[in-house]
């Protein structure tokens, strides 16, 4: 079974804009700890759709200006060297990109990390569960806008123990790469 590290939206827009995620550096630190242990990692970048559908039209009207500066959608500098496989997405869930969906479904087991916990991370995680993909939520390698939102997502994940494994980066490294089984 292939272990695929999924790094969601670790973009510069979350460093200092209205979308600032205060704990993004914490998540980045733990993602950097994980990356050397994975043969495969995929990254996503959230971008506004060229031809948005439905409510995404309003979303783009409100937030589309954030993409006007190309630097905003760039992956954080310390993660860029690892971002060899990148999928653009125009919805909260990475599964909105069919190429990403095919890649994740083929992997066998995905390890979800990134930002924002309460939007793109959660949407991707729930889509993975709906597709029956073995999923590991790496809590300290995710970050949200507010601690209470991160805690709410963690509580949701903990209520799905038969579908999602809740782990820290240290536990993933120890259990998956040093011989213990994740379950």
PDB file of C-alpha atoms in Angstrom:
ATOM      1  CA  UNK A   1       0.000   0.000   0.000  1.00  0.00           C
ATOM      2  CA  UNK A   2       1.366   3.388  -1.003  1.00  0.00           C
ATOM      3  CA  UNK A   3       1.488   6.103   1.651  1.00  0.00           C
ATOM      4  CA  UNK A   4       0.736   9.477   0.088  1.00  0.00           C
ATOM      5  CA  UNK A   5       1.347  12.715   1.972  1.00  0.00           C
ATOM      6  CA  UNK A   6      -1.235  15.339   0.987  1.00  0.00           C
ATOM      7  CA  UNK A   7      -0.186  18.937   1.685  1.00  0.00           C
ATOM      8  CA  UNK A   8      -3.169  21.234   1.318  1.00  0.00           C
ATOM      9  CA  UNK A   9      -2.826  24.904   0.388  1.00  0.00           C
ATOM     10  CA  UNK A  10       0.370  25.812   2.227  1.00  0.00           C
ATOM     11  CA  UNK A  11       0.405  29.126   0.364  1.00  0.00           C
ATOM     12  CA  UNK A  12       1.773  32.568   1.109  1.00  0.00           C
ATOM     13  CA  UNK A  13      -1.738  34.083   1.158  1.00  0.00           C
ATOM     14  CA  UNK A  14      -2.170  32.478   4.588  1.00  0.00           C
ATOM     15  CA  UNK A  15       0.865  34.285   6.000  1.00  0.00           C
ATOM     16  CA  UNK A  16      -0.290  37.888   6.224  1.00  0.00           C
ATOM     17  CA  UNK A  17      -3.485  38.637   4.342  1.00  0.00           C
ATOM     18  CA  UNK A  18      -7.050  38.687   5.617  1.00  0.00           C
ATOM     19  CA  UNK A  19      -6.763  34.902   5.447  1.00  0.00           C
ATOM     20  CA  UNK A  20      -3.879  34.745   7.898  1.00  0.00           C
ATOM     21  CA  UNK A  21      -3.554  31.410   9.681  1.00  0.00           C
ATOM     22  CA  UNK A  22      -1.675  32.129  12.932  1.00  0.00           C
ATOM     23  CA  UNK A  23      -0.284  28.597  13.353  1.00  0.00           C
ATOM     24  CA  UNK A  24       0.806  28.033   9.732  1.00  0.00           C
ATOM     25  CA  UNK A  25       4.478  27.912  10.766  1.00  0.00           C
ATOM     26  CA  UNK A  26       3.689  25.143  13.275  1.00  0.00           C
ATOM     27  CA  UNK A  27       1.990  23.136  10.541  1.00  0.00           C
ATOM     28  CA  UNK A  28       4.896  23.840   8.175  1.00  0.00           C
ATOM     29  CA  UNK A  29       7.400  22.605  10.783  1.00  0.00           C
ATOM     30  CA  UNK A  30       5.596  19.287  11.153  1.00  0.00           C
ATOM     31  CA  UNK A  31       5.109  18.881   7.399  1.00  0.00           C
ATOM     32  CA  UNK A  32       8.853  19.405   6.967  1.00  0.00           C
ATOM     33  CA  UNK A  33       9.442  16.652   9.550  1.00  0.00           C
ATOM     34  CA  UNK A  34       7.174  14.287   7.603  1.00  0.00           C
ATOM     35  CA  UNK A  35       8.341  14.944   4.036  1.00  0.00           C
ATOM     36  CA  UNK A  36      11.673  13.050   4.169  1.00  0.00           C
ATOM     37  CA  UNK A  37       9.820   9.915   5.247  1.00  0.00           C
ATOM     38  CA  UNK A  38       7.424   9.823   2.294  1.00  0.00           C
ATOM     39  CA  UNK A  39       8.358   8.636  -1.178  1.00  0.00           C
ATOM     40  CA  UNK A  40       5.335  10.499  -2.538  1.00  0.00           C
ATOM     41  CA  UNK A  41       3.851  13.837  -1.575  1.00  0.00           C
ATOM     42  CA  UNK A  42       1.317  15.923  -3.419  1.00  0.00           C
ATOM     43  CA  UNK A  43       0.569  19.592  -2.872  1.00  0.00           C
ATOM     44  CA  UNK A  44      -2.535  21.592  -3.638  1.00  0.00           C
ATOM     45  CA  UNK A  45      -2.911  25.275  -4.366  1.00  0.00           C
ATOM     46  CA  UNK A  46      -6.253  27.009  -3.997  1.00  0.00           C
ATOM     47  CA  UNK A  47      -6.895  29.395  -6.911  1.00  0.00           C
ATOM     48  CA  UNK A  48      -9.981  31.208  -8.101  1.00  0.00           C
ATOM     49  CA  UNK A  49     -11.814  29.513 -10.956  1.00  0.00           C
ATOM     50  CA  UNK A  50     -11.707  31.122 -14.396  1.00  0.00           C
ATOM     51  CA  UNK A  51     -15.372  30.240 -14.917  1.00  0.00           C
ATOM     52  CA  UNK A  52     -16.842  29.642 -11.464  1.00  0.00           C
ATOM     53  CA  UNK A  53     -20.130  27.833 -10.964  1.00  0.00           C
ATOM     54  CA  UNK A  54     -22.947  28.677  -8.573  1.00  0.00           C
ATOM     55  CA  UNK A  55     -21.921  30.195  -5.267  1.00  0.00           C
ATOM     56  CA  UNK A  56     -18.277  30.157  -6.355  1.00  0.00           C
ATOM     57  CA  UNK A  57     -19.146  33.164  -8.536  1.00  0.00           C
ATOM     58  CA  UNK A  58     -19.918  35.175  -5.389  1.00  0.00           C
ATOM     59  CA  UNK A  59     -16.860  33.755  -3.673  1.00  0.00           C
ATOM     60  CA  UNK A  60     -14.662  34.978  -6.540  1.00  0.00           C
ATOM     61  CA  UNK A  61     -16.313  38.402  -6.472  1.00  0.00           C
ATOM     62  CA  UNK A  62     -15.437  38.762  -2.787  1.00  0.00           C
ATOM     63  CA  UNK A  63     -12.037  37.040  -2.626  1.00  0.00           C
ATOM     64  CA  UNK A  64     -10.736  36.884  -6.203  1.00  0.00           C
ATOM     65  CA  UNK A  65      -8.529  39.926  -5.650  1.00  0.00           C
ATOM     66  CA  UNK A  66      -6.246  37.813  -3.459  1.00  0.00           C
ATOM     67  CA  UNK A  67      -5.075  35.941  -6.563  1.00  0.00           C
ATOM     68  CA  UNK A  68      -4.210  39.193  -8.365  1.00  0.00           C
ATOM     69  CA  UNK A  69      -0.812  39.050  -6.674  1.00  0.00           C
ATOM     70  CA  UNK A  70       0.761  35.818  -8.008  1.00  0.00           C
ATOM     71  CA  UNK A  71       2.920  35.588  -4.879  1.00  0.00           C
ATOM     72  CA  UNK A  72      -0.194  34.863  -2.811  1.00  0.00           C
ATOM     73  CA  UNK A  73      -0.783  31.481  -4.424  1.00  0.00           C
ATOM     74  CA  UNK A  74       2.861  30.411  -4.158  1.00  0.00           C
ATOM     75  CA  UNK A  75       3.717  27.524  -1.865  1.00  0.00           C
ATOM     76  CA  UNK A  76       5.718  28.551   1.202  1.00  0.00           C
ATOM     77  CA  UNK A  77       9.429  28.847   0.416  1.00  0.00           C
ATOM     78  CA  UNK A  78      10.653  26.088   2.738  1.00  0.00           C
ATOM     79  CA  UNK A  79       8.149  23.625   1.214  1.00  0.00           C
ATOM     80  CA  UNK A  80       8.742  24.534  -2.454  1.00  0.00           C
ATOM     81  CA  UNK A  81      11.635  22.088  -2.963  1.00  0.00           C
ATOM     82  CA  UNK A  82       9.278  19.229  -2.092  1.00  0.00           C
ATOM     83  CA  UNK A  83       6.389  20.458  -4.267  1.00  0.00           C
ATOM     84  CA  UNK A  84       7.148  18.409  -7.358  1.00  0.00           C
ATOM     85  CA  UNK A  85       3.548  17.281  -7.841  1.00  0.00           C
ATOM     86  CA  UNK A  86       1.075  20.159  -7.475  1.00  0.00           C
ATOM     87  CA  UNK A  87      -2.652  20.225  -8.163  1.00  0.00           C
ATOM     88  CA  UNK A  88      -4.635  23.435  -8.488  1.00  0.00           C
ATOM     89  CA  UNK A  89      -8.086  23.408  -6.960  1.00  0.00           C
ATOM     90  CA  UNK A  90     -10.946  25.861  -7.188  1.00  0.00           C
ATOM     91  CA  UNK A  91     -13.150  24.406  -4.444  1.00  0.00           C
ATOM     92  CA  UNK A  92     -12.529  23.616  -0.795  1.00  0.00           C
ATOM     93  CA  UNK A  93     -11.955  19.918  -1.408  1.00  0.00           C
ATOM     94  CA  UNK A  94      -8.903  18.819  -3.348  1.00  0.00           C
ATOM     95  CA  UNK A  95     -11.139  16.103  -4.827  1.00  0.00           C
ATOM     96  CA  UNK A  96     -12.715  18.808  -6.996  1.00  0.00           C
ATOM     97  CA  UNK A  97      -9.643  18.334  -9.185  1.00  0.00           C
ATOM     98  CA  UNK A  98     -10.150  15.017 -11.053  1.00  0.00           C
ATOM     99  CA  UNK A  99      -6.400  14.450 -11.436  1.00  0.00           C
ATOM    100  CA  UNK A 100      -5.888  14.811  -7.692  1.00  0.00           C
ATOM    101  CA  UNK A 101      -8.843  12.498  -7.047  1.00  0.00           C
ATOM    102  CA  UNK A 102      -7.382   9.790  -9.286  1.00  0.00           C
ATOM    103  CA  UNK A 103      -3.969  10.136  -7.624  1.00  0.00           C
ATOM    104  CA  UNK A 104      -5.376   9.929  -4.097  1.00  0.00           C
ATOM    105  CA  UNK A 105      -7.660   7.001  -4.911  1.00  0.00           C
ATOM    106  CA  UNK A 106      -4.752   5.080  -6.418  1.00  0.00           C
ATOM    107  CA  UNK A 107      -2.534   5.624  -3.369  1.00  0.00           C
ATOM    108  CA  UNK A 108      -4.239   3.350  -0.887  1.00  0.00           C
ATOM    109  CA  UNK A 109      -3.651   5.546   2.179  1.00  0.00           C
ATOM    110  CA  UNK A 110      -3.431   9.323   2.411  1.00  0.00           C
ATOM    111  CA  UNK A 111      -2.040  11.474   5.191  1.00  0.00           C
ATOM    112  CA  UNK A 112      -3.754  14.855   5.286  1.00  0.00           C
ATOM    113  CA  UNK A 113      -1.880  18.014   6.311  1.00  0.00           C
ATOM    114  CA  UNK A 114      -2.132  21.739   5.573  1.00  0.00           C
ATOM    115  CA  UNK A 115      -4.499  24.692   5.923  1.00  0.00           C
ATOM    116  CA  UNK A 116      -7.164  25.798   6.596  1.00  0.00           C
ATOM    117  CA  UNK A 117      -8.282  23.041   8.913  1.00  0.00           C
ATOM    118  CA  UNK A 118     -11.904  24.178   9.015  1.00  0.00           C
ATOM    119  CA  UNK A 119     -12.306  24.581   5.237  1.00  0.00           C
ATOM    120  CA  UNK A 120     -10.057  22.859   2.707  1.00  0.00           C
ATOM    121  CA  UNK A 121      -8.558  20.284   5.047  1.00  0.00           C
ATOM    122  CA  UNK A 122     -11.937  19.188   6.408  1.00  0.00           C
ATOM    123  CA  UNK A 123     -13.609  19.167   2.976  1.00  0.00           C
ATOM    124  CA  UNK A 124     -10.800  17.033   1.520  1.00  0.00           C
ATOM    125  CA  UNK A 125     -10.880  14.679   4.493  1.00  0.00           C
ATOM    126  CA  UNK A 126     -14.644  14.163   4.236  1.00  0.00           C
ATOM    127  CA  UNK A 127     -14.410  13.529   0.494  1.00  0.00           C
ATOM    128  CA  UNK A 128     -11.681  10.953   1.133  1.00  0.00           C
ATOM    129  CA  UNK A 129     -13.915   9.210   3.668  1.00  0.00           C
ATOM    130  CA  UNK A 130     -16.855   9.248   1.246  1.00  0.00           C
ATOM    131  CA  UNK A 131     -14.643   7.609  -1.381  1.00  0.00           C
ATOM    132  CA  UNK A 132     -13.532   4.903   1.053  1.00  0.00           C
ATOM    133  CA  UNK A 133      -9.885   5.972   1.030  1.00  0.00           C
ATOM    134  CA  UNK A 134      -7.862   5.009   4.089  1.00  0.00           C
ATOM    135  CA  UNK A 135      -7.185   8.393   5.676  1.00  0.00           C
ATOM    136  CA  UNK A 136      -4.854   9.655   8.386  1.00  0.00           C
ATOM    137  CA  UNK A 137      -5.416  13.156   9.793  1.00  0.00           C
ATOM    138  CA  UNK A 138      -2.085  14.562  10.986  1.00  0.00           C
ATOM    139  CA  UNK A 139      -3.367  17.037  13.570  1.00  0.00           C
ATOM    140  CA  UNK A 140      -0.237  19.040  14.348  1.00  0.00           C
ATOM    141  CA  UNK A 141       0.576  19.360  10.637  1.00  0.00           C
ATOM    142  CA  UNK A 142      -2.727  21.187  10.065  1.00  0.00           C
ATOM    143  CA  UNK A 143      -3.675  24.719  11.052  1.00  0.00           C
ATOM    144  CA  UNK A 144      -6.825  26.784  11.051  1.00  0.00           C
ATOM    145  CA  UNK A 145      -7.839  30.368  11.537  1.00  0.00           C
ATOM    146  CA  UNK A 146      -8.633  29.903  15.244  1.00  0.00           C
ATOM    147  CA  UNK A 147      -7.759  27.237  17.837  1.00  0.00           C
ATOM    148  CA  UNK A 148     -11.445  26.572  18.546  1.00  0.00           C
ATOM    149  CA  UNK A 149     -12.012  25.731  14.865  1.00  0.00           C
ATOM    150  CA  UNK A 150      -9.018  23.370  14.857  1.00  0.00           C
ATOM    151  CA  UNK A 151     -10.406  21.714  18.007  1.00  0.00           C
ATOM    152  CA  UNK A 152     -13.845  21.355  16.427  1.00  0.00           C
ATOM    153  CA  UNK A 153     -12.361  19.581  13.405  1.00  0.00           C
ATOM    154  CA  UNK A 154     -10.299  17.346  15.693  1.00  0.00           C
ATOM    155  CA  UNK A 155     -13.491  16.412  17.549  1.00  0.00           C
ATOM    156  CA  UNK A 156     -15.201  15.545  14.244  1.00  0.00           C
ATOM    157  CA  UNK A 157     -12.238  13.398  13.205  1.00  0.00           C
ATOM    158  CA  UNK A 158     -12.153  11.604  16.564  1.00  0.00           C
ATOM    159  CA  UNK A 159     -15.827  10.656  16.048  1.00  0.00           C
ATOM    160  CA  UNK A 160     -14.870   8.671  12.905  1.00  0.00           C
ATOM    161  CA  UNK A 161     -12.304   6.198  14.284  1.00  0.00           C
ATOM    162  CA  UNK A 162     -13.318   3.450  11.872  1.00  0.00           C
ATOM    163  CA  UNK A 163     -12.717   5.763   8.896  1.00  0.00           C
ATOM    164  CA  UNK A 164      -9.970   8.201   9.904  1.00  0.00           C
ATOM    165  CA  UNK A 165      -6.861   7.673  12.004  1.00  0.00           C
ATOM    166  CA  UNK A 166      -5.987  10.668  14.197  1.00  0.00           C
ATOM    167  CA  UNK A 167      -2.224  11.074  14.572  1.00  0.00           C
ATOM    168  CA  UNK A 168       0.518  13.606  15.221  1.00  0.00           C
ATOM    169  CA  UNK A 169       3.519  13.913  12.920  1.00  0.00           C
ATOM    170  CA  UNK A 170       5.684  12.158  15.525  1.00  0.00           C
ATOM    171  CA  UNK A 171       3.247   9.254  15.748  1.00  0.00           C
ATOM    172  CA  UNK A 172       3.158   8.905  11.951  1.00  0.00           C
ATOM    173  CA  UNK A 173       6.952   8.797  11.758  1.00  0.00           C
ATOM    174  CA  UNK A 174       7.204   6.275  14.608  1.00  0.00           C
ATOM    175  CA  UNK A 175       4.290   4.035  13.636  1.00  0.00           C
ATOM    176  CA  UNK A 176       4.433   4.067   9.853  1.00  0.00           C
ATOM    177  CA  UNK A 177       8.133   4.377   9.209  1.00  0.00           C
ATOM    178  CA  UNK A 178       9.591   2.638  12.245  1.00  0.00           C
ATOM    179  CA  UNK A 179       7.577  -0.533  12.200  1.00  0.00           C
ATOM    180  CA  UNK A 180       4.414  -0.046  14.203  1.00  0.00           C
ATOM    181  CA  UNK A 181       1.104  -0.308  12.382  1.00  0.00           C
ATOM    182  CA  UNK A 182      -1.267   2.653  12.242  1.00  0.00           C
ATOM    183  CA  UNK A 183      -4.645   1.515  13.629  1.00  0.00           C
TER     184      UNK A 183
END
